[in-house]
Coordinates of C-alpha atoms (C1' of nucleotides) in Angstrom, one line a residue:
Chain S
X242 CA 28.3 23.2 22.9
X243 CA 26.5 24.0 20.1
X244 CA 23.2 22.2 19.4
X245 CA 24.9 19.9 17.2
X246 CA 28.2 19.2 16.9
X247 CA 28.5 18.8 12.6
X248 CA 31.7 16.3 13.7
X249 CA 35.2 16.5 13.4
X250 CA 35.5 14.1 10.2
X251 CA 32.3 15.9 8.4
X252 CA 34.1 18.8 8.3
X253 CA 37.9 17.2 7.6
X254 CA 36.0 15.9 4.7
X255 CA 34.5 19.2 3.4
X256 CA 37.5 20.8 4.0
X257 CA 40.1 17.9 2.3
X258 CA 37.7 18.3 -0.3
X259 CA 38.2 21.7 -0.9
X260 CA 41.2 22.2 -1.0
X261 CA 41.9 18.9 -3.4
X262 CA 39.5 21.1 -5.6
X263 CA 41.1 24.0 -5.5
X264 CA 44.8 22.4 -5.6
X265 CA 44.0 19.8 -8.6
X266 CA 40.8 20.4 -10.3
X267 CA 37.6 18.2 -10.0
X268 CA 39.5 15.0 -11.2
X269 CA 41.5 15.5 -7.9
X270 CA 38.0 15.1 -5.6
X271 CA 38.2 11.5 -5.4
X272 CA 36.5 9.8 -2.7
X273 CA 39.6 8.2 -2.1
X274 CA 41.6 11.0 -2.2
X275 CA 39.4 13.4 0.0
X276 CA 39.4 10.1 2.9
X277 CA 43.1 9.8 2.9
X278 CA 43.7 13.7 3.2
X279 CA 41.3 13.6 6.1
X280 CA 42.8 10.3 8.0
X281 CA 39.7 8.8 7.3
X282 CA 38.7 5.4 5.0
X283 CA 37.6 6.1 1.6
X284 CA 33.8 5.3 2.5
X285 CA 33.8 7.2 5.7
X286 CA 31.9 10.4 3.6
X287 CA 28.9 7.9 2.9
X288 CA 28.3 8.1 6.8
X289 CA 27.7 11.9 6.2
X290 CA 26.6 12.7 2.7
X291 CA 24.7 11.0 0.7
X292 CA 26.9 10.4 -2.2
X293 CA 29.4 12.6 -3.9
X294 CA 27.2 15.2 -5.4
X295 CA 25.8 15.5 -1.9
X296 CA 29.0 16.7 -0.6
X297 CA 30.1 18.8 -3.7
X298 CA 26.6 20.6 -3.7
X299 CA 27.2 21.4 0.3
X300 CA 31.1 23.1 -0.7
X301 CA 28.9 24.7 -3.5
X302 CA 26.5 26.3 -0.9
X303 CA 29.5 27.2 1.5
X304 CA 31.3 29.0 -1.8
X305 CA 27.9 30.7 -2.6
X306 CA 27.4 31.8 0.7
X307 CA 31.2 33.3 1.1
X308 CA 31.0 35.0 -2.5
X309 CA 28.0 36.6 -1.6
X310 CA 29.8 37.8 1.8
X311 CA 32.7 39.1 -0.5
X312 CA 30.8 41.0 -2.3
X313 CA 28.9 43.1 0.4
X314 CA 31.8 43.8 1.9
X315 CA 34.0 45.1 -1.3
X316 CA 30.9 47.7 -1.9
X317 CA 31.6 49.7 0.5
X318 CA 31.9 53.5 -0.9
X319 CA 29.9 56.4 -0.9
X320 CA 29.6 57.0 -4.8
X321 CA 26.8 54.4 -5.9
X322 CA 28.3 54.0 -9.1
X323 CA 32.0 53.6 -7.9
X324 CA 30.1 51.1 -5.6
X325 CA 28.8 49.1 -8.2
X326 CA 31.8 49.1 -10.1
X327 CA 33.5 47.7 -6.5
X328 CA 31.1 45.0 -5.9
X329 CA 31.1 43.8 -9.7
X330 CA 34.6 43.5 -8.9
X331 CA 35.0 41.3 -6.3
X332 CA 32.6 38.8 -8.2
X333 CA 35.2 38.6 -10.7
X334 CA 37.6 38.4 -8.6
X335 CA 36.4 35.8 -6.1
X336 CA 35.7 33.5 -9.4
X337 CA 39.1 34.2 -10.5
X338 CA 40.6 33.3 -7.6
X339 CA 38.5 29.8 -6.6
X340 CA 37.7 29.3 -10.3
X341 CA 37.6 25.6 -9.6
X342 CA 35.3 26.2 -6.8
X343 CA 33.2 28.8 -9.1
X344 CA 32.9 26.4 -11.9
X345 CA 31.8 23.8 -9.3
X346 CA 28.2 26.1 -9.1
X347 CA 28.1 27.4 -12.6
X348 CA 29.9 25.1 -14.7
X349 CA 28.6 21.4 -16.0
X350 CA 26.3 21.5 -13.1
X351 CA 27.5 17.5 -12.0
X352 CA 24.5 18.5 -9.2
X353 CA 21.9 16.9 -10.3
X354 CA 19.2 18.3 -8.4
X355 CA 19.7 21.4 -6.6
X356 CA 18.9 21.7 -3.1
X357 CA 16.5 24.2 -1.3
X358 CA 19.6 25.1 0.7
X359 CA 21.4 25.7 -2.4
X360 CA 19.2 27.5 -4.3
X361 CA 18.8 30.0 -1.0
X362 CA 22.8 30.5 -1.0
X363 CA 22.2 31.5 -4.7
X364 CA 19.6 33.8 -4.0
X365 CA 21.8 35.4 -1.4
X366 CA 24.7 36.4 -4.1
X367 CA 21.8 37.6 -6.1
X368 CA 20.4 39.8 -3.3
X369 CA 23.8 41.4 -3.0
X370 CA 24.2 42.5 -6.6
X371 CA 20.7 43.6 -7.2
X372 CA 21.6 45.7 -4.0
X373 CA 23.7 46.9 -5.6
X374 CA 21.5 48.0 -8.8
X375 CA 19.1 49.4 -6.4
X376 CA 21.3 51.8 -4.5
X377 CA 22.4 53.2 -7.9
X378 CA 18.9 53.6 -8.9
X379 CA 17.9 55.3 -5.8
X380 CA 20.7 57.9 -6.6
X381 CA 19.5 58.6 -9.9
X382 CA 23.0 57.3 -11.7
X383 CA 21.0 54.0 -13.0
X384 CA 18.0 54.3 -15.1
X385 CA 14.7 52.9 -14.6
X386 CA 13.7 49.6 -14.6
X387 CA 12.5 46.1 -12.4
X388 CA 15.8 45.7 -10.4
X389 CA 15.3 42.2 -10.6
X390 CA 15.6 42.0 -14.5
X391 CA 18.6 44.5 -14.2
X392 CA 20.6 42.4 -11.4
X393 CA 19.7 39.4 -13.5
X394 CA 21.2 41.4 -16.5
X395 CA 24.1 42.4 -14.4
X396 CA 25.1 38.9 -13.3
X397 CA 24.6 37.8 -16.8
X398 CA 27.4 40.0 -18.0
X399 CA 29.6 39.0 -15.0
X400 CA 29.0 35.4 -15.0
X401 CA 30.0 36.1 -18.6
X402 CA 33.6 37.8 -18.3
X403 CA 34.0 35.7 -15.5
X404 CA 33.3 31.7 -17.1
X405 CA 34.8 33.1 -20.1
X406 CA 38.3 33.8 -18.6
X407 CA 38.2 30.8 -17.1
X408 CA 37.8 28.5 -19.6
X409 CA 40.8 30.5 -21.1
X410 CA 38.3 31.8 -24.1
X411 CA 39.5 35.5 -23.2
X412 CA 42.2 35.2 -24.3
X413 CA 43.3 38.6 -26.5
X414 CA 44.5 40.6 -27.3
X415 CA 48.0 39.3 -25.9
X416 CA 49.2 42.7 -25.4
X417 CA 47.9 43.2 -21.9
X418 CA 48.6 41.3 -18.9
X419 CA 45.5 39.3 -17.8
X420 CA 44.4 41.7 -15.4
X421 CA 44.9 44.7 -17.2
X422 CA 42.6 43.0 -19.7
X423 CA 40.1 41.8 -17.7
X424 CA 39.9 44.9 -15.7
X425 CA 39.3 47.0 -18.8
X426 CA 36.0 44.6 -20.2
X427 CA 34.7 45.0 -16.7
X428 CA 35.2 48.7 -17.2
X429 CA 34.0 48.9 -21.0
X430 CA 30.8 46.0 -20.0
X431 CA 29.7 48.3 -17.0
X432 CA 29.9 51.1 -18.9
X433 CA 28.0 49.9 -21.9
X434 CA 25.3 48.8 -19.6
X435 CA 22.9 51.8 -19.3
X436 CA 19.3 50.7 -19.0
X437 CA 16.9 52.8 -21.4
X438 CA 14.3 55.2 -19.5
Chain G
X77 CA 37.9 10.5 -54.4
X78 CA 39.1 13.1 -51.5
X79 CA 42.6 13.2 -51.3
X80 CA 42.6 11.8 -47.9
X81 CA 39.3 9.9 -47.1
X82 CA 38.7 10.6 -43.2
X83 CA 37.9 6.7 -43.0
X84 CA 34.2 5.2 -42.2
X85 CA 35.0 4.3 -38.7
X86 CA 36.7 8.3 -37.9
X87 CA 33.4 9.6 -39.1
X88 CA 31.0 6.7 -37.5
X89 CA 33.0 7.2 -33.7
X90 CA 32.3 11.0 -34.1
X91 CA 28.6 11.0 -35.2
X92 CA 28.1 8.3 -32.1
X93 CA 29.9 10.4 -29.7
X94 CA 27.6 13.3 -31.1
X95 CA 24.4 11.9 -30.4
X96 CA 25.5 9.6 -27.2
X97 CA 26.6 13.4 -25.8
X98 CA 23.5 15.1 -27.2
X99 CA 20.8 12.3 -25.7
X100 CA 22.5 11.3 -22.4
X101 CA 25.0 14.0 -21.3
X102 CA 28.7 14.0 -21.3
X103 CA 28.8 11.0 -19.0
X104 CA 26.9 8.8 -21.7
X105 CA 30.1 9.4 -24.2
X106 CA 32.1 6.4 -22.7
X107 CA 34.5 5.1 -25.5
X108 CA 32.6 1.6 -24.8
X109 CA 29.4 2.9 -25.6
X110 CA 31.0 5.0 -28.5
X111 CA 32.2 1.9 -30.0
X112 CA 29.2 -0.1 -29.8
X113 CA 27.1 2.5 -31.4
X114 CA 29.9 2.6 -34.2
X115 CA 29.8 -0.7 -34.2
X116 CA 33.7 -0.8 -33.5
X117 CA 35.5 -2.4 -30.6
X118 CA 36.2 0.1 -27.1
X119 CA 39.4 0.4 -27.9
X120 CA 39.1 1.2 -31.8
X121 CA 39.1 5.5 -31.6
X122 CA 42.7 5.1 -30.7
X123 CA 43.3 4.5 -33.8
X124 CA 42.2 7.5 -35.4
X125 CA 42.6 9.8 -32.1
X126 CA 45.5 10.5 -29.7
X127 CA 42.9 9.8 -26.7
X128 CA 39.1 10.6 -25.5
X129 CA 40.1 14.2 -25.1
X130 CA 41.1 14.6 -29.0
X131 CA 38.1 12.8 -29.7
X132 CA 36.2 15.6 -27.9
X133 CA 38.0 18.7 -28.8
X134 CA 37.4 17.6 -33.0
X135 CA 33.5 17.5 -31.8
X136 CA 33.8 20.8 -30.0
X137 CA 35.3 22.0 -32.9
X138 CA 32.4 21.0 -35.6
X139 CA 30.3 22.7 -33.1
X140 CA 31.6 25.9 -33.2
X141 CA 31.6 25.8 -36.5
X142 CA 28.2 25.3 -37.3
X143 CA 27.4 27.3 -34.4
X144 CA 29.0 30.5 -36.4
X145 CA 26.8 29.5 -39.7
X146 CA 24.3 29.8 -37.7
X147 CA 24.2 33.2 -36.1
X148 CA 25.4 33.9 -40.0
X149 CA 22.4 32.9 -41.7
X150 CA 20.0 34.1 -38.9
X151 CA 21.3 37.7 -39.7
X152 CA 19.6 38.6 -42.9
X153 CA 17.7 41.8 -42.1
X154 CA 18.3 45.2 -43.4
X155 CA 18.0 46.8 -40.4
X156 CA 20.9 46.6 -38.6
X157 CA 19.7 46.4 -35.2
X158 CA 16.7 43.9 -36.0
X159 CA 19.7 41.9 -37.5
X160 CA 21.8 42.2 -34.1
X161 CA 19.0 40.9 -32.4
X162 CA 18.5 38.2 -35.0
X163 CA 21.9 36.7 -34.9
X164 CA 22.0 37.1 -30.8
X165 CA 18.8 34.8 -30.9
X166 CA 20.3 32.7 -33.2
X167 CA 23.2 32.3 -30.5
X168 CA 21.2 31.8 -27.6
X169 CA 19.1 29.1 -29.2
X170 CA 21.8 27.2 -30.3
X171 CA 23.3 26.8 -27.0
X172 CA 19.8 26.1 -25.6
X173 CA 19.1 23.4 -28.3
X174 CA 22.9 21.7 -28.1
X175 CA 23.5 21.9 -23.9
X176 CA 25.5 19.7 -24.3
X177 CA 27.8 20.2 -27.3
X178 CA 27.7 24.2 -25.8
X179 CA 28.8 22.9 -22.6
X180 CA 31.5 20.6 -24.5
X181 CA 33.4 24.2 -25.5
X182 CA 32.8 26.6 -23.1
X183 CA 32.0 24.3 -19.8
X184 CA 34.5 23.1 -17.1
X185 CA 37.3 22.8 -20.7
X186 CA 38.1 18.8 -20.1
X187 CA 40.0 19.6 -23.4
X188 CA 43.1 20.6 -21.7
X189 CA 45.1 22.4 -24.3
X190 CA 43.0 23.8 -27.3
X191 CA 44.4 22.5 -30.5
X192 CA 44.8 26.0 -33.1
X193 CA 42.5 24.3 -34.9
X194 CA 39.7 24.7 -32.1
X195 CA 41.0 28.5 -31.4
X196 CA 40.4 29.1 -35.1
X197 CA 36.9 28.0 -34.7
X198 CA 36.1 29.7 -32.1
X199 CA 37.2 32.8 -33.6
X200 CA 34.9 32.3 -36.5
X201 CA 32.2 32.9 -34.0
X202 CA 33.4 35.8 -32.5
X203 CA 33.9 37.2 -36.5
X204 CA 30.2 36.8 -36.9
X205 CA 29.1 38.4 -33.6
X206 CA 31.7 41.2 -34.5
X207 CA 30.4 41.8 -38.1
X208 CA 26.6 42.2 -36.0
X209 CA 28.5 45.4 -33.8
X210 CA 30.4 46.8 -36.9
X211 CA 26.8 46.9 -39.3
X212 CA 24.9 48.4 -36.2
X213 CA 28.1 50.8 -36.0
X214 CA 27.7 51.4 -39.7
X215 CA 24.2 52.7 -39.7
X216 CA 24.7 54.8 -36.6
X217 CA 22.6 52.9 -34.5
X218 CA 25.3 51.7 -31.7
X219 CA 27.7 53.9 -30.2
X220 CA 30.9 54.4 -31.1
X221 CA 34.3 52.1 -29.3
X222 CA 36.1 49.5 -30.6
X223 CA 34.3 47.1 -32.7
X224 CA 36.6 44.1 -31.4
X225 CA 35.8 45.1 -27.8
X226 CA 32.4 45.8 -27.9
X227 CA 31.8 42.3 -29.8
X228 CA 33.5 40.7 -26.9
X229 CA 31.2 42.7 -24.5
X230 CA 28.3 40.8 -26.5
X231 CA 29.7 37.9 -26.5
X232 CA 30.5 37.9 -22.6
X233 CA 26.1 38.9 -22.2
X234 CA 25.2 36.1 -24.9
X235 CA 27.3 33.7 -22.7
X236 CA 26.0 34.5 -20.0
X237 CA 22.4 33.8 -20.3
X238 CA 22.7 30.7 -22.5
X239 CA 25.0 29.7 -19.4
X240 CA 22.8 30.7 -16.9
X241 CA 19.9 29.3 -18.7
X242 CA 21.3 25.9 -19.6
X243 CA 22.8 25.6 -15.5
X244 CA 19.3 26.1 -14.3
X245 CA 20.3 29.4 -12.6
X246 CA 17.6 31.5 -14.6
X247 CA 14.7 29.4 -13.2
X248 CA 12.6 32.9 -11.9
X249 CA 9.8 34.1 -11.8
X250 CA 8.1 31.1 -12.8
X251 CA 5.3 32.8 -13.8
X252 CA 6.5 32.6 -17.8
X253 CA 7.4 29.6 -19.5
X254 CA 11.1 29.4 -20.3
X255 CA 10.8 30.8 -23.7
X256 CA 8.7 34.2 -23.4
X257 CA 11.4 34.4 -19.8
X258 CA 14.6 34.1 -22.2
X259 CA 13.3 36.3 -24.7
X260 CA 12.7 39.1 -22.6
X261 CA 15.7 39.0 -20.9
X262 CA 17.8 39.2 -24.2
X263 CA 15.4 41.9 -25.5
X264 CA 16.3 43.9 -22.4
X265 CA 20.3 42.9 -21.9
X266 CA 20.3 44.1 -25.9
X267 CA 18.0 47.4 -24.7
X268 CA 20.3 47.8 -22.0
X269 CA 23.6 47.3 -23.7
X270 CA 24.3 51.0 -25.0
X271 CA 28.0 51.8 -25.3
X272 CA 28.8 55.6 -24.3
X273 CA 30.1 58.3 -27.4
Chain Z
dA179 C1' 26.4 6.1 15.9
dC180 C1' 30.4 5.9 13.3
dC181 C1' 33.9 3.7 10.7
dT182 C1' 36.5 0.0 8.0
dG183 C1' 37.9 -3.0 4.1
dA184 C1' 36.8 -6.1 0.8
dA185 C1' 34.0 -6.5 -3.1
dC186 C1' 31.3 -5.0 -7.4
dA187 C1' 30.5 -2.7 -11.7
dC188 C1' 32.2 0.6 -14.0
dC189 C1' 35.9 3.9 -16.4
dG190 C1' 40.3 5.3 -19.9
dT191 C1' 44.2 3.5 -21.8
dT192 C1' 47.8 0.1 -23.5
dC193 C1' 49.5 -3.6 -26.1
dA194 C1' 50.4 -8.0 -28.1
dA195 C1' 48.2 -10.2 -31.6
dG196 C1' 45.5 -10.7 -35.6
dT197 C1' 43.8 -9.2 -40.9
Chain N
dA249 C1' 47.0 0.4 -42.1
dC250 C1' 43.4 -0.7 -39.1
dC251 C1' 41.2 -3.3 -35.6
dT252 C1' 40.5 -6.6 -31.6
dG253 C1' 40.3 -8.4 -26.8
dA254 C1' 42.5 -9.1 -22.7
dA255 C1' 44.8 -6.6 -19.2
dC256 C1' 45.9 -2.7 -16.0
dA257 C1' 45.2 1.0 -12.9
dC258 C1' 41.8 3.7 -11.7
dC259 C1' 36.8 5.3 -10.2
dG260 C1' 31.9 5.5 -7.0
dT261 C1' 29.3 2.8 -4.2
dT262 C1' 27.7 -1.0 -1.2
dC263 C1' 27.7 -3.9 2.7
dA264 C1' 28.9 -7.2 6.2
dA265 C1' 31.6 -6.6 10.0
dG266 C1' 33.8 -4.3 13.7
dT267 C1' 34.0 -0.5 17.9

DNA sequence: ACCTGAACACCGTTCAAGT
DNA sequence: ACCTGAACACCGTTCAAGT
């Protein structure tokens, strides 16, 4: 039906892939691995990707595009303020929750090159959180400022809490459960970012 | 003379590793090409640690270290917010000059459990990014708030960028070389990091 | 057009054997 | 006490051969 059928073992591959990743860690991803979980031979990705990275860097767009997704759809209130606090969220929390996937993107970067297509899925997560800086601005609860250079502040300070926790550097102090704690550095980062002017 | 000398071949594997890491990337640090370049057989770091991840957690470890010395001497002027900015710098351009060894620590953590030893490290460096928050605190020239908190707050922005920046995900507008970009987005993440009270 | 399976050049790690 | 070198069980990738 549609123009081009992508083909049933392209996308058992993609998603064996995935869910090895997410289930084992990137030592899981084997080529190997991935064929068997798809009923497939362990070259049979070569007849659809390049090489590895080529297949890693496509789950890497596909997670891009779906954070990005998540969080339009978590900023959702009236308040701009409360909104940015709800979109901020669900970047930490989609990271949290795929952090193998997240760390696939932003983490040793095994992606050589990255592709145009990747680089647009990027710019599409950054749209949605310098959305989110703009809507605040326009209600006057922001301060001034390029809302580029503030979205790129923004996801500076989330990629922050969020690489940190997963690389199990945030780790104190040990009186609060993990989301408790994580919760309440989201709050105190958010509100310690208040652009001058 | 030491009481224990750490051996010629201990300190030859990990000055090989160091510079096989810091020239060709983690996948360069193979224990065969350690050994050649320590003119030692593949097999020979065994002897002096439990396996490839001990190897690299000791190197993470010096890394840290020096890291915190860094931001330490960096920090030397009276004014206490000149100094914060100083020793944030100093942060940044370590991780920008060592990719690699930054990535070691805080990337996708290959070093499964961290040894105290590497904990104790790393909380050397969050000391000396807390004692920048507690001078500026000191001479009234950053709000109020937990010093401990707050320092993570900086820590979780400093990460970011250098992250960011190392991953190739800070690559806009191209318009400024790298440099002049970086600076002015840490000039305006410190501008913009203003905790309340 | 898509897939297989053997083969190749790599890995980390172990272990009997040497000094 | 420290080191070697062969061996083992893995990798990613290629390629002739099949359908």
């Amino acid at each position: 039906m549609s123009p081009r059928d992508p083909g049933p073992t392209r996308a058992a591959v993609l998603l064996s892939a995935s869910q090895l990743l997410e289930s084992g860690g990137p030592e899981a991803v084997t080529l190997r691995a991935v064929g068997e979980a798809a009923g497939v031979s362990r070259s049979a990705a070569y007849r659809h990707f390049d090489d590895k990275a080529a297949l890693l860097s496509e789950l890497a767009r596909l997670t891009l595009t779906e954070m990005a997704e998540s969080i339009r759809a978590a900023a959702i209130d009236t308040d701009s303020r409360v909104n940015l606090r709800l979109g901020s969220g669900a970047y930490v929390d989609y990271a949290l929750q795929n952090p193998h996937h997240y760390q696939l993107i932003f983490g040793e970067t095994p992606l050589s090159a990255p592709t145009p297509e990747l680089e647009a899925a990027a710019d599409e997560a950054m749209a949605a959180l310098q959305h989110l800086i703009e809507r605040a601005q326009t209600a006057g609860q922001l301060g001034g400022g390029a809302p580029r250079e503030l979205a790129t502040v923004l996801w500076v300070l989330l990629h922050g809490i969020a690489a940190l926790q997963i690389t199990g550097h945030l780790h104190e102090p040990r009186t609060l459960d993990g989301d408790t704690r994580l919760n309440e550095l989201l709050d105190l980062a958010l509100a310690s970012f208040r652009p001058v002017e």
